[in-house]
Short mmCIF file of C-alpha atoms and ligand atoms in Angstrom, two decimals:
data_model
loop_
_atom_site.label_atom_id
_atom_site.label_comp_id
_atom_site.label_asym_id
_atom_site.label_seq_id
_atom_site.Cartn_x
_atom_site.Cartn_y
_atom_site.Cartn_z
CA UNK A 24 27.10 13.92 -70.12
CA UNK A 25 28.08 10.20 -70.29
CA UNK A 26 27.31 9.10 -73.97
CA UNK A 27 28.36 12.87 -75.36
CA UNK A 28 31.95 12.02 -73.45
CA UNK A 29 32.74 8.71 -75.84
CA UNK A 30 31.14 10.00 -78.95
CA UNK A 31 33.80 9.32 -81.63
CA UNK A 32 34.48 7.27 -84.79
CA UNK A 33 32.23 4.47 -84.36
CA UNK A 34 29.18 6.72 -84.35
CA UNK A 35 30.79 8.71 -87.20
CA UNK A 36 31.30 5.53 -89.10
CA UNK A 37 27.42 4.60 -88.12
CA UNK A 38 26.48 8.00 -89.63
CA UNK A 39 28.43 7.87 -93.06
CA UNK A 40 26.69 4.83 -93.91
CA UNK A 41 23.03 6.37 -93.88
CA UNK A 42 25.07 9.90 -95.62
CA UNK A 43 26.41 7.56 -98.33
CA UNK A 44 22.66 6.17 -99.13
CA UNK A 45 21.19 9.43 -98.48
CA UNK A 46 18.08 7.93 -97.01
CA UNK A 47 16.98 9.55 -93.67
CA UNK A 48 13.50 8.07 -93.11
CA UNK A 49 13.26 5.05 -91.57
CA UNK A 50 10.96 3.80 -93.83
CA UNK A 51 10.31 3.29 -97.50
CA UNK A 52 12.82 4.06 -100.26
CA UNK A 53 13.61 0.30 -100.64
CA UNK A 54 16.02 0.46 -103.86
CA UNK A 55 17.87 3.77 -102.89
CA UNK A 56 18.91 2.81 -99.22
CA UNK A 57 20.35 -0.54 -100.26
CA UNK A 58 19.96 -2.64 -97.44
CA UNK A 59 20.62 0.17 -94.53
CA UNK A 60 17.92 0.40 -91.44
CA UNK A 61 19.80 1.96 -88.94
CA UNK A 62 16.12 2.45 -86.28
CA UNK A 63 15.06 -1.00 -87.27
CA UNK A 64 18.40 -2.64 -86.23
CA UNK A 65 18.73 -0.57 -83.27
CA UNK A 66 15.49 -1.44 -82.52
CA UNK A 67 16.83 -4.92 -82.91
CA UNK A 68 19.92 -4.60 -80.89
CA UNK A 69 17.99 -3.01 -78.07
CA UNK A 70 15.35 -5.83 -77.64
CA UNK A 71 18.32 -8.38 -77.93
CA UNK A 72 20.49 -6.64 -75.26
CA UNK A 73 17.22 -6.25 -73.02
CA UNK A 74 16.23 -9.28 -73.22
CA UNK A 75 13.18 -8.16 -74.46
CA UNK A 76 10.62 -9.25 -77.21
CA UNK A 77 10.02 -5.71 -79.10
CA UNK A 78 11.61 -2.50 -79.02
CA UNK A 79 10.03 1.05 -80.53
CA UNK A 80 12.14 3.45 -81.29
CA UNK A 81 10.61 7.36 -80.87
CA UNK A 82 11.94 10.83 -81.02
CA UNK A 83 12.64 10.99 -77.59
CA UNK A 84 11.85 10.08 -73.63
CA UNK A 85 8.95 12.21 -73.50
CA UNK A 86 7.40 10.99 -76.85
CA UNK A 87 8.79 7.04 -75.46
CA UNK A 88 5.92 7.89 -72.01
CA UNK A 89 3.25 9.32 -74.33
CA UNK A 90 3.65 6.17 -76.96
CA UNK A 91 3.07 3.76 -73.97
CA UNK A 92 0.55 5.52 -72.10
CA UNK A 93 -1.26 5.73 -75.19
CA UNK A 94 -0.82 2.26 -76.20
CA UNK A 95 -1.92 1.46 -72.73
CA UNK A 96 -5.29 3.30 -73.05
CA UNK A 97 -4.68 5.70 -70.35
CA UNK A 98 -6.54 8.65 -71.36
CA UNK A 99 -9.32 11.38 -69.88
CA UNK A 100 -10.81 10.90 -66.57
CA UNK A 101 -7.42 8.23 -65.50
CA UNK A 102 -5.31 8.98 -62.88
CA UNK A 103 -1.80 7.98 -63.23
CA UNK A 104 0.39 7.49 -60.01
CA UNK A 105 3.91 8.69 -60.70
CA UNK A 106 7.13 9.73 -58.16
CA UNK A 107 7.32 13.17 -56.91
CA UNK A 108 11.14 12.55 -57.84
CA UNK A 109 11.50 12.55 -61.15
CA UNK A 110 12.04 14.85 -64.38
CA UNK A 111 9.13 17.21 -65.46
CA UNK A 112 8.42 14.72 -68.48
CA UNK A 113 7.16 11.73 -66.64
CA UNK A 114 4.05 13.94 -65.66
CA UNK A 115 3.91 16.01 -68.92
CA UNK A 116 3.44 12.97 -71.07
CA UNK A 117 0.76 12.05 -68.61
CA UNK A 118 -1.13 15.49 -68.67
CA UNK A 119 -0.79 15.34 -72.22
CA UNK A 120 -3.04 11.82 -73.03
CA UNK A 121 -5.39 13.29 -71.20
CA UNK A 122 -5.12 11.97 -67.65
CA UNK A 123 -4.14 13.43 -64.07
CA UNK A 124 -0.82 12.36 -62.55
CA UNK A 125 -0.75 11.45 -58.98
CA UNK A 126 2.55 11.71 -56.93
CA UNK A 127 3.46 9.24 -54.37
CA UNK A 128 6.51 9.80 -52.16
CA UNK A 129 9.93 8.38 -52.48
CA UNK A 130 11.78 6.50 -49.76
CA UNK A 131 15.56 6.02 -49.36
CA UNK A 132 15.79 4.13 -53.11
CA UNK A 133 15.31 7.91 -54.10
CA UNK A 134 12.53 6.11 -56.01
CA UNK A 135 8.51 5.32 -55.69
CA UNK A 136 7.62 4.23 -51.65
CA UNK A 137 5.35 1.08 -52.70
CA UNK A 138 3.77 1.75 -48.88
CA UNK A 139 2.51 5.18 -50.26
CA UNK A 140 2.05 3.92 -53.69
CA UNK A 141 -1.12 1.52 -52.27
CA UNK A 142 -2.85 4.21 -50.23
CA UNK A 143 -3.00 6.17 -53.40
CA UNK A 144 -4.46 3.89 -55.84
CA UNK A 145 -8.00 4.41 -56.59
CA UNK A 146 -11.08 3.45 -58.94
CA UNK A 147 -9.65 5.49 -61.62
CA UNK A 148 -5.99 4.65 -61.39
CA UNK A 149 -5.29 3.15 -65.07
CA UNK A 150 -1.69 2.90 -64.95
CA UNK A 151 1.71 3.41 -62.39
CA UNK A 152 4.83 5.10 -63.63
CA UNK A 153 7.43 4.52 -61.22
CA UNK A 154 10.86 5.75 -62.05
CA UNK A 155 14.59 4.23 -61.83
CA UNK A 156 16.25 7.89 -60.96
CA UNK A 157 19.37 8.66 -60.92
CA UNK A 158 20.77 5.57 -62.53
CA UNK A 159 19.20 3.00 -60.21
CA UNK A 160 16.75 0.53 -59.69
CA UNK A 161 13.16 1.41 -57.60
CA UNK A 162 11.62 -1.40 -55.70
CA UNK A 163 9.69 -2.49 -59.04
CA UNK A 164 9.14 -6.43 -58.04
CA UNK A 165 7.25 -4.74 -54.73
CA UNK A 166 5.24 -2.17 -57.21
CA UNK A 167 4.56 -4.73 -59.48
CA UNK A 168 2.94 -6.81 -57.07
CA UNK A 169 0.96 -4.00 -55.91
CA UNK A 170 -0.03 -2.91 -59.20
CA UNK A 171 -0.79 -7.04 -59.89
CA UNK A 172 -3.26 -7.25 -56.75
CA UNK A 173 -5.63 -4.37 -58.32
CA UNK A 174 -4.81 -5.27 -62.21
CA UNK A 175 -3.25 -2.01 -63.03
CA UNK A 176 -0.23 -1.83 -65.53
CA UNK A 177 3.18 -0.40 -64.66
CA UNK A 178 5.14 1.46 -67.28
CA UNK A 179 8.79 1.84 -66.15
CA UNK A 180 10.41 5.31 -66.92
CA UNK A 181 13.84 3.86 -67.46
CA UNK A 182 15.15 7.46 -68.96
CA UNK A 183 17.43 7.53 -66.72
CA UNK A 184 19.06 3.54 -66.37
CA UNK A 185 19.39 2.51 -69.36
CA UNK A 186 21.55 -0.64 -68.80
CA UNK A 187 20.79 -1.02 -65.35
CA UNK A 188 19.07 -4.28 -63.77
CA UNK A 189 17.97 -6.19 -60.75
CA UNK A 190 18.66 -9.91 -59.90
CA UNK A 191 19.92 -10.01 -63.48
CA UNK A 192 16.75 -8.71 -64.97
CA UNK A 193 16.86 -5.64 -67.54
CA UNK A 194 15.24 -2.24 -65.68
CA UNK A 195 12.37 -1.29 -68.16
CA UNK A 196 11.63 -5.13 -68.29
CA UNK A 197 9.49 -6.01 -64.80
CA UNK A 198 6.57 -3.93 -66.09
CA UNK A 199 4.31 -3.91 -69.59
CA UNK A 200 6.49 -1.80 -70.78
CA UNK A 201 9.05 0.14 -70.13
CA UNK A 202 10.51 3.46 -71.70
CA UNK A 203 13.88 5.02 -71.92
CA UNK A 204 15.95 8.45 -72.96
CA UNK A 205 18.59 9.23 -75.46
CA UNK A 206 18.92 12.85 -74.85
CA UNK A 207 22.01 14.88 -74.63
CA UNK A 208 22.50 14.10 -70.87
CA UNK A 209 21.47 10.41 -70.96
CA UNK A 210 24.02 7.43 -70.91
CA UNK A 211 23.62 6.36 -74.20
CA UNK A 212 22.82 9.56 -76.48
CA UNK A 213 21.43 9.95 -79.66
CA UNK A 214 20.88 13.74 -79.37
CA UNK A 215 17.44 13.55 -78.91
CA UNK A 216 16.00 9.44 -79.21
CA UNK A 217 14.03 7.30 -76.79
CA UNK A 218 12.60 3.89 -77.10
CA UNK A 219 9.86 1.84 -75.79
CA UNK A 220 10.51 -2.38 -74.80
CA UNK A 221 7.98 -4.45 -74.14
CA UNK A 222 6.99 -8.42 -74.24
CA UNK A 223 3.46 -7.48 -75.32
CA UNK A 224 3.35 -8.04 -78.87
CA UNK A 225 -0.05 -6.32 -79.60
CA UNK A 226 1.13 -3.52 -77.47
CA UNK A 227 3.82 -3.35 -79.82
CA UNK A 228 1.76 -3.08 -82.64
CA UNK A 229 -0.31 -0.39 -81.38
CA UNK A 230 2.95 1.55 -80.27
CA UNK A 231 4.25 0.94 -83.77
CA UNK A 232 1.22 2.37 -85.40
CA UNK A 233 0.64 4.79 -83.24
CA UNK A 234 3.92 6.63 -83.24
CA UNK A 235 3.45 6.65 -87.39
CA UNK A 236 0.16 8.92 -87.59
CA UNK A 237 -1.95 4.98 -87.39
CA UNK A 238 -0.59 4.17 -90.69
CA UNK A 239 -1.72 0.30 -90.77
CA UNK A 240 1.33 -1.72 -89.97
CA UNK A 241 -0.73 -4.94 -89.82
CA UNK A 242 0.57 -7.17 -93.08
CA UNK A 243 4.03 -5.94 -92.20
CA UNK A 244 4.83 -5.65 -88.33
CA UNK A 245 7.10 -3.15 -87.35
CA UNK A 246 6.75 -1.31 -90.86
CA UNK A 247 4.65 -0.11 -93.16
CA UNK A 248 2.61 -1.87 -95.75
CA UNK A 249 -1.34 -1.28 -95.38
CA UNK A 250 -3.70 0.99 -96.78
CA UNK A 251 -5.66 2.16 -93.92
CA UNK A 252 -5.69 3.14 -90.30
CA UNK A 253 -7.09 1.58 -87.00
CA UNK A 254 -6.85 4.59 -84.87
CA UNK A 255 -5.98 7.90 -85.19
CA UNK A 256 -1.76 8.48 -84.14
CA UNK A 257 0.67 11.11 -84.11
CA UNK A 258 4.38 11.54 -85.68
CA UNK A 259 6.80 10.63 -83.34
CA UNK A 260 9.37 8.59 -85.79
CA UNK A 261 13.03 8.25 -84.93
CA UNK A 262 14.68 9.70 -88.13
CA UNK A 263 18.37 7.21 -89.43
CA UNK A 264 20.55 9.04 -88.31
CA UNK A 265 19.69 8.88 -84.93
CA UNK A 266 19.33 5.25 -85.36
CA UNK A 267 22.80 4.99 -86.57
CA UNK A 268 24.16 7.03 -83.53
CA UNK A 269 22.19 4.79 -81.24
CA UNK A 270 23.62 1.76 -82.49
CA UNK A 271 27.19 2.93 -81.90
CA UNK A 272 26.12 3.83 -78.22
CA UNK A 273 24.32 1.04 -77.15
CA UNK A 274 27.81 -1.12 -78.68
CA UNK A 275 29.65 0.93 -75.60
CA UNK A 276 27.20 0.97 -73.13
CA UNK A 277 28.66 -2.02 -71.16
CA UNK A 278 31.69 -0.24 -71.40
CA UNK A 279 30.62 3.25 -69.96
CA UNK A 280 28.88 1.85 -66.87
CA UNK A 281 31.87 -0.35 -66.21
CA UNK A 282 33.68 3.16 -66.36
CA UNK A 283 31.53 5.09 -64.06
CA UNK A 284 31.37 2.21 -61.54
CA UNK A 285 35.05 2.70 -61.24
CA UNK A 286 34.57 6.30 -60.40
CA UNK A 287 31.84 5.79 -58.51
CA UNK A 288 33.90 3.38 -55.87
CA UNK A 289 36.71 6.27 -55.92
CA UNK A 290 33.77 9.08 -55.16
CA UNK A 291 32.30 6.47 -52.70
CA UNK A 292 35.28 5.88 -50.24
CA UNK A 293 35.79 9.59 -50.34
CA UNK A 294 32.43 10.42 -49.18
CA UNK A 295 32.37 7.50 -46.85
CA UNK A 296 34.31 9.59 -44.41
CA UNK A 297 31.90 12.55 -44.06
CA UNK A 298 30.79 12.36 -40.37
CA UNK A 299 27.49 10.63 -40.32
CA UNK A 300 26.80 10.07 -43.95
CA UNK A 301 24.55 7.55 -45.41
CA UNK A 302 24.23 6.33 -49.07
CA UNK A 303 21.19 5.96 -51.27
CA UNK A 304 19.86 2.66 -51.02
CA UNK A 305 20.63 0.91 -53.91
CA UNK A 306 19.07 -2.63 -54.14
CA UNK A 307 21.44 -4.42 -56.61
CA UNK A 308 24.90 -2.79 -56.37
CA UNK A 309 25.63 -5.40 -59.50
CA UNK A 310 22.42 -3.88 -61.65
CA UNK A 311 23.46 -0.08 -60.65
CA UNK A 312 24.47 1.80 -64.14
CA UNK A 313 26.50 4.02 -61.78
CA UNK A 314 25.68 7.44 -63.28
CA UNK A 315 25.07 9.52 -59.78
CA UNK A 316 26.05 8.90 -56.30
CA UNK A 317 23.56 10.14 -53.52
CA UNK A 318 24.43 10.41 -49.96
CA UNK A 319 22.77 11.96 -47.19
CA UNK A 320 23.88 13.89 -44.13
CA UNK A 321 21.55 13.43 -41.01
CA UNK A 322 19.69 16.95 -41.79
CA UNK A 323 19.24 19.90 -44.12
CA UNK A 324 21.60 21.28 -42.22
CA UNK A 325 24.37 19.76 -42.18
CA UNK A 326 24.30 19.09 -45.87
CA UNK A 327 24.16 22.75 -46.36
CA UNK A 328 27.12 23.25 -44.52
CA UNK A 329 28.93 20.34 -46.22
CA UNK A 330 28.16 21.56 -49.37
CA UNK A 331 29.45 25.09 -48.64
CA UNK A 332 32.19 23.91 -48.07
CA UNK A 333 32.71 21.22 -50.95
CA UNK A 334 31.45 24.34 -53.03
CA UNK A 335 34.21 26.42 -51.49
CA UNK A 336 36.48 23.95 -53.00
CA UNK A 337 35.43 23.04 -56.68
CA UNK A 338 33.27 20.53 -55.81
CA UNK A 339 29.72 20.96 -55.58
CA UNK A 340 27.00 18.87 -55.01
CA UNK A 341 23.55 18.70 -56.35
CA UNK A 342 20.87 19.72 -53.73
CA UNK A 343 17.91 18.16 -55.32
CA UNK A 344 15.60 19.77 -52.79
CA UNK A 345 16.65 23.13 -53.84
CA UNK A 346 16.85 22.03 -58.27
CA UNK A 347 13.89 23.02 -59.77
CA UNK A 348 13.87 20.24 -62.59
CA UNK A 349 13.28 17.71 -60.55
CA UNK A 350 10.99 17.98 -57.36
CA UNK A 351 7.48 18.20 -57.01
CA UNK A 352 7.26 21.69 -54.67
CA UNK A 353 9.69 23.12 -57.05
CA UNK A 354 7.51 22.96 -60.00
CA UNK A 355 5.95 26.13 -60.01
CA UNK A 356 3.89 25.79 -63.00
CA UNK A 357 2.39 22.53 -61.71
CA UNK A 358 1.33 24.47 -58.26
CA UNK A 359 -0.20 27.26 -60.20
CA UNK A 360 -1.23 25.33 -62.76
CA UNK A 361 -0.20 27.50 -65.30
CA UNK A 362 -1.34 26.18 -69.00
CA UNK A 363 -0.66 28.39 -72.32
CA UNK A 364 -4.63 27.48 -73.97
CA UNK A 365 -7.62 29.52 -72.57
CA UNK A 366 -9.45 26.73 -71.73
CA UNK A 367 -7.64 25.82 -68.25
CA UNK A 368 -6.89 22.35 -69.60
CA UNK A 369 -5.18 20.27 -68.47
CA UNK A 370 -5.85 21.72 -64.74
CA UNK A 371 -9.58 22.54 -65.65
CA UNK A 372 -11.78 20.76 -67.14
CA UNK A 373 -14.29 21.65 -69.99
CA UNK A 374 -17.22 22.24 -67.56
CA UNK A 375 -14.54 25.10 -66.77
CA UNK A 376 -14.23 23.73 -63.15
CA UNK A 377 -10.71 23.10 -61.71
CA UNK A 378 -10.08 19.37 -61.90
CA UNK A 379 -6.82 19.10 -59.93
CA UNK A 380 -5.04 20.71 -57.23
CA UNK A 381 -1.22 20.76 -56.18
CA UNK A 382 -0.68 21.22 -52.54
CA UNK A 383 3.45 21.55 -52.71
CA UNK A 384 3.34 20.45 -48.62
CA UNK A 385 1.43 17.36 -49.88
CA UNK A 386 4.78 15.52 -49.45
CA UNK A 387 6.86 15.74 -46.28
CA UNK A 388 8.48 12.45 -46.17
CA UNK A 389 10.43 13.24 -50.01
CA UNK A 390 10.40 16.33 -48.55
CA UNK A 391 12.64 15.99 -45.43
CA UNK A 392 14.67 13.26 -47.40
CA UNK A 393 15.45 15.23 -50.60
CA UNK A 394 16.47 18.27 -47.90
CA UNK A 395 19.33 15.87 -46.69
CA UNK A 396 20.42 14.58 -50.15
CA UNK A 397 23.67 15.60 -51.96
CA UNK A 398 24.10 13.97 -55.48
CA UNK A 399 27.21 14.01 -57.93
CA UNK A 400 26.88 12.83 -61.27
CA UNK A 401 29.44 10.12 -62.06
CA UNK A 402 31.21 10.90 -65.18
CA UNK A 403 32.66 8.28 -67.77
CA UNK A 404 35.78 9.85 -68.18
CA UNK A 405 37.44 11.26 -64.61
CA UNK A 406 40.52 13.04 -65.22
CA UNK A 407 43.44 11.97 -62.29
CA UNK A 408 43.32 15.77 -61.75
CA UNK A 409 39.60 16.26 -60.90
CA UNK A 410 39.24 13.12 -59.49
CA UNK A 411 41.98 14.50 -56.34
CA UNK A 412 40.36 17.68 -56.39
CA UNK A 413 37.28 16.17 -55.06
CA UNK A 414 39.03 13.64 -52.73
CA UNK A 415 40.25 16.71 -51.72
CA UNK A 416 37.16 18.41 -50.73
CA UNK A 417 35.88 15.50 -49.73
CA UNK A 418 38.38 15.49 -47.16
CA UNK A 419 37.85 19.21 -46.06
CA UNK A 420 34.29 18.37 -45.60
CA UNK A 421 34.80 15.16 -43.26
CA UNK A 422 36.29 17.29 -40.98
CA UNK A 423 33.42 19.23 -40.07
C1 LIG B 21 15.22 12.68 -69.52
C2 LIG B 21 14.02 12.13 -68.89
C3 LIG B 21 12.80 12.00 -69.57
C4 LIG B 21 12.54 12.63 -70.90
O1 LIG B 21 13.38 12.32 -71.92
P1 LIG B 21 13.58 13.30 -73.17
O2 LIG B 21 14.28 12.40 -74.14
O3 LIG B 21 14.44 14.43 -72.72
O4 LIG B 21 12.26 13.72 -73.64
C5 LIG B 21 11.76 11.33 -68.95
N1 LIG B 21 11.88 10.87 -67.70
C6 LIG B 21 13.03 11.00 -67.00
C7 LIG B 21 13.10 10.43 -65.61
C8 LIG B 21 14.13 11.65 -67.56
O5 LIG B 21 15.24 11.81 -66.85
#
């Protein structure tokens, strides 16, 4: 838990100074809050660190995909291609404008196959969500020049790389927009938080009025000010002191993927000498936030056994293709499409006929790659101590 592991007096500081107005919306109150807009500046700050024109702050990752779906007019009777690799959220927020995700496979980047990405686009594809899991970048100039060719938008789901870049280009920035995650586990944390960058300013202003029930934004961009509404919107407002936590983190951001690049090169030469390993292609080892390492063994196999056996001594891998967060023929509920309303909806329509269909053998190439993967998440803060107990392992495991 990267951002939870520096949390200390800078964020405290950052939270006394909304406590001391006592001002926790992000809007309004102009006289009592004296000056103090924690979201607005981190809004600010994140913009200016990604390069970016416009930053919206939401309450969290989830919200962050809905906002920019949304603002991207994905809605009923769309099809959205997304990764089969991936958190449950990057298809939830889909399901939940209205539209049908479509899962393409990953290839070695752990991340969207732009190969399978083109055979799946159709008439109705209104938008692709490729992902940067695990900390690193996909192959978003080749997506995005897919996704060009047959005028589709790309929203980046950057929950997971904040920081990260390729060629010197912010992740999150290649596409129309791109959103990120400030959840407990994320690099940067504000408990729960995410945000959504883009260049687009009338994208922006949607997002912005959007996220605040479609209060009318218009004579005052990026706050409130108007009487009316253009569209009908939702609540999904960042509260201060989330703000004020997030601008603390994003000041040691820099700092914590610096850290876990460190730890990553001491995990790296350890696992370098398992017989036969591979590593994750990564396409910009300089733009890599650093926050997992991924390595294969040459079958399912193998990694099983090397896993035992790193189990056997305190240090564990992640099997992906057995976690049931994260891969598409471990989602049970999507197979079954199991929904709490009466309805059906979102997997039947309101003629009452089924309107989608999982097939969890619908991808064998992810398949047969995620059975090979091991992953460790890098941590900030590796303790001399832990660090040799998995050199250790590591060392048990080369042997075999
Ligand atoms: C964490 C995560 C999200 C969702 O973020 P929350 O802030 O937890 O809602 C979305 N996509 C990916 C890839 C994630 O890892």
């Amino acid at each position: 838990m990267p951002g939870f592991e520096v949390f200390g007096d800078e964020e405290k500081k950052e939270i006394l100074d909304v406590l001391d107005t006592g001002v926790l919306f992000r809007y309004e109150f102009p006289e009592q809050r004296r000056g103090v807009y924690k979201v607005r500046t981190f809004e600010e700050n994140f913009a200016r660190y990604c390069g970016v024109g416009y930053a919206q702050a939401v309450t969290s990752g989830t919200a962050a995909l809905k906002v920019g779906l949304t603002a991207l007019g994905v809605g009923p009777g769309d099809e959205v291609i997304t990764q089969c690799f991936t958190f449950v959220a990057t298809w939830e927020a889909i399901f939940d404008v209205g539209a049908v995700p479509v899962f393409a496979e990953v290839d070695e980047t752990l991340n969207m196959d732009p190969a399978d990405l083109e055979k799946k686009i159709t008439s109705r594809t209104k938008a692709i969500v490729p992902v940067h899991m695990l900390g690193a970048q996909a192959r978003i100039r080749e997506i995005k020049a897919i996704a060009d060719k047959h005028g589709i938008p790309v929203l980046e789901d950057t929950a997971q790389a904040a920081g990260g870049s390729l060629d010197g280009k912010r992740l999150g920035t290649f596409g129309a927009c791109g959103t990120f995650s400030f959840d407990a586990v994320k690099t940067m944390t504000t408990g729960e938080g995410g945000m959504i960058i883009t260049d687009d300013e009338k994208l922006w202003r949607n997002m912005s009025e959007y996220h605040d029930h479609g209060h009318d934004h218009v004579p005052n961009p990026g706050t409130r000010g108007g009487e009316g509404r253009n569209f009908i919107g939702f609540n999904f407002r960042m509260m201060e002191l989330q703000g004020a936590i997030g601008l603390a983190q994003l000041a040691k951001l820099d700092d914590m993927i610096s850290r876990q690049k460190k730890n990553k090169a001491a995990l790296k030469e350890a696992i370098g000498k398992i017989k036969d390993v591979s590593f994750r292609t990564i396409l910009d080892e300089t733009g890599d936030t650093a926050t997992f390492i991924a390595f294969f063994l040459p079958d399912g196999e193998r990694a099983k056994a090397v896993n035992a056996l790193l189990k056997e001594n305190g240090a564990g891998a992640i099997a992906f293709g057995s976690n049931t967060w994260h891969f598409y023929p471990k989602w049970e509920h999507l197979l079954a499409g199991s929904t709490l309303n009466t309805s059906g909806w979102p997997f039947t329509g309101p003629d009452g006929k089924r309107r989608v269909i999982y097939d969890k053998d619908a991808l064998p190439a992810s398949a047969a790659l995620m059975d090979r993967l091991l992953v460790y998440q890098v941590p900030v803060k590796l303790t001399e101590e832990r660090l040799a107990q998995m050199v250790a392992a590591l060392e048990k495991a080369a042997q075999i």
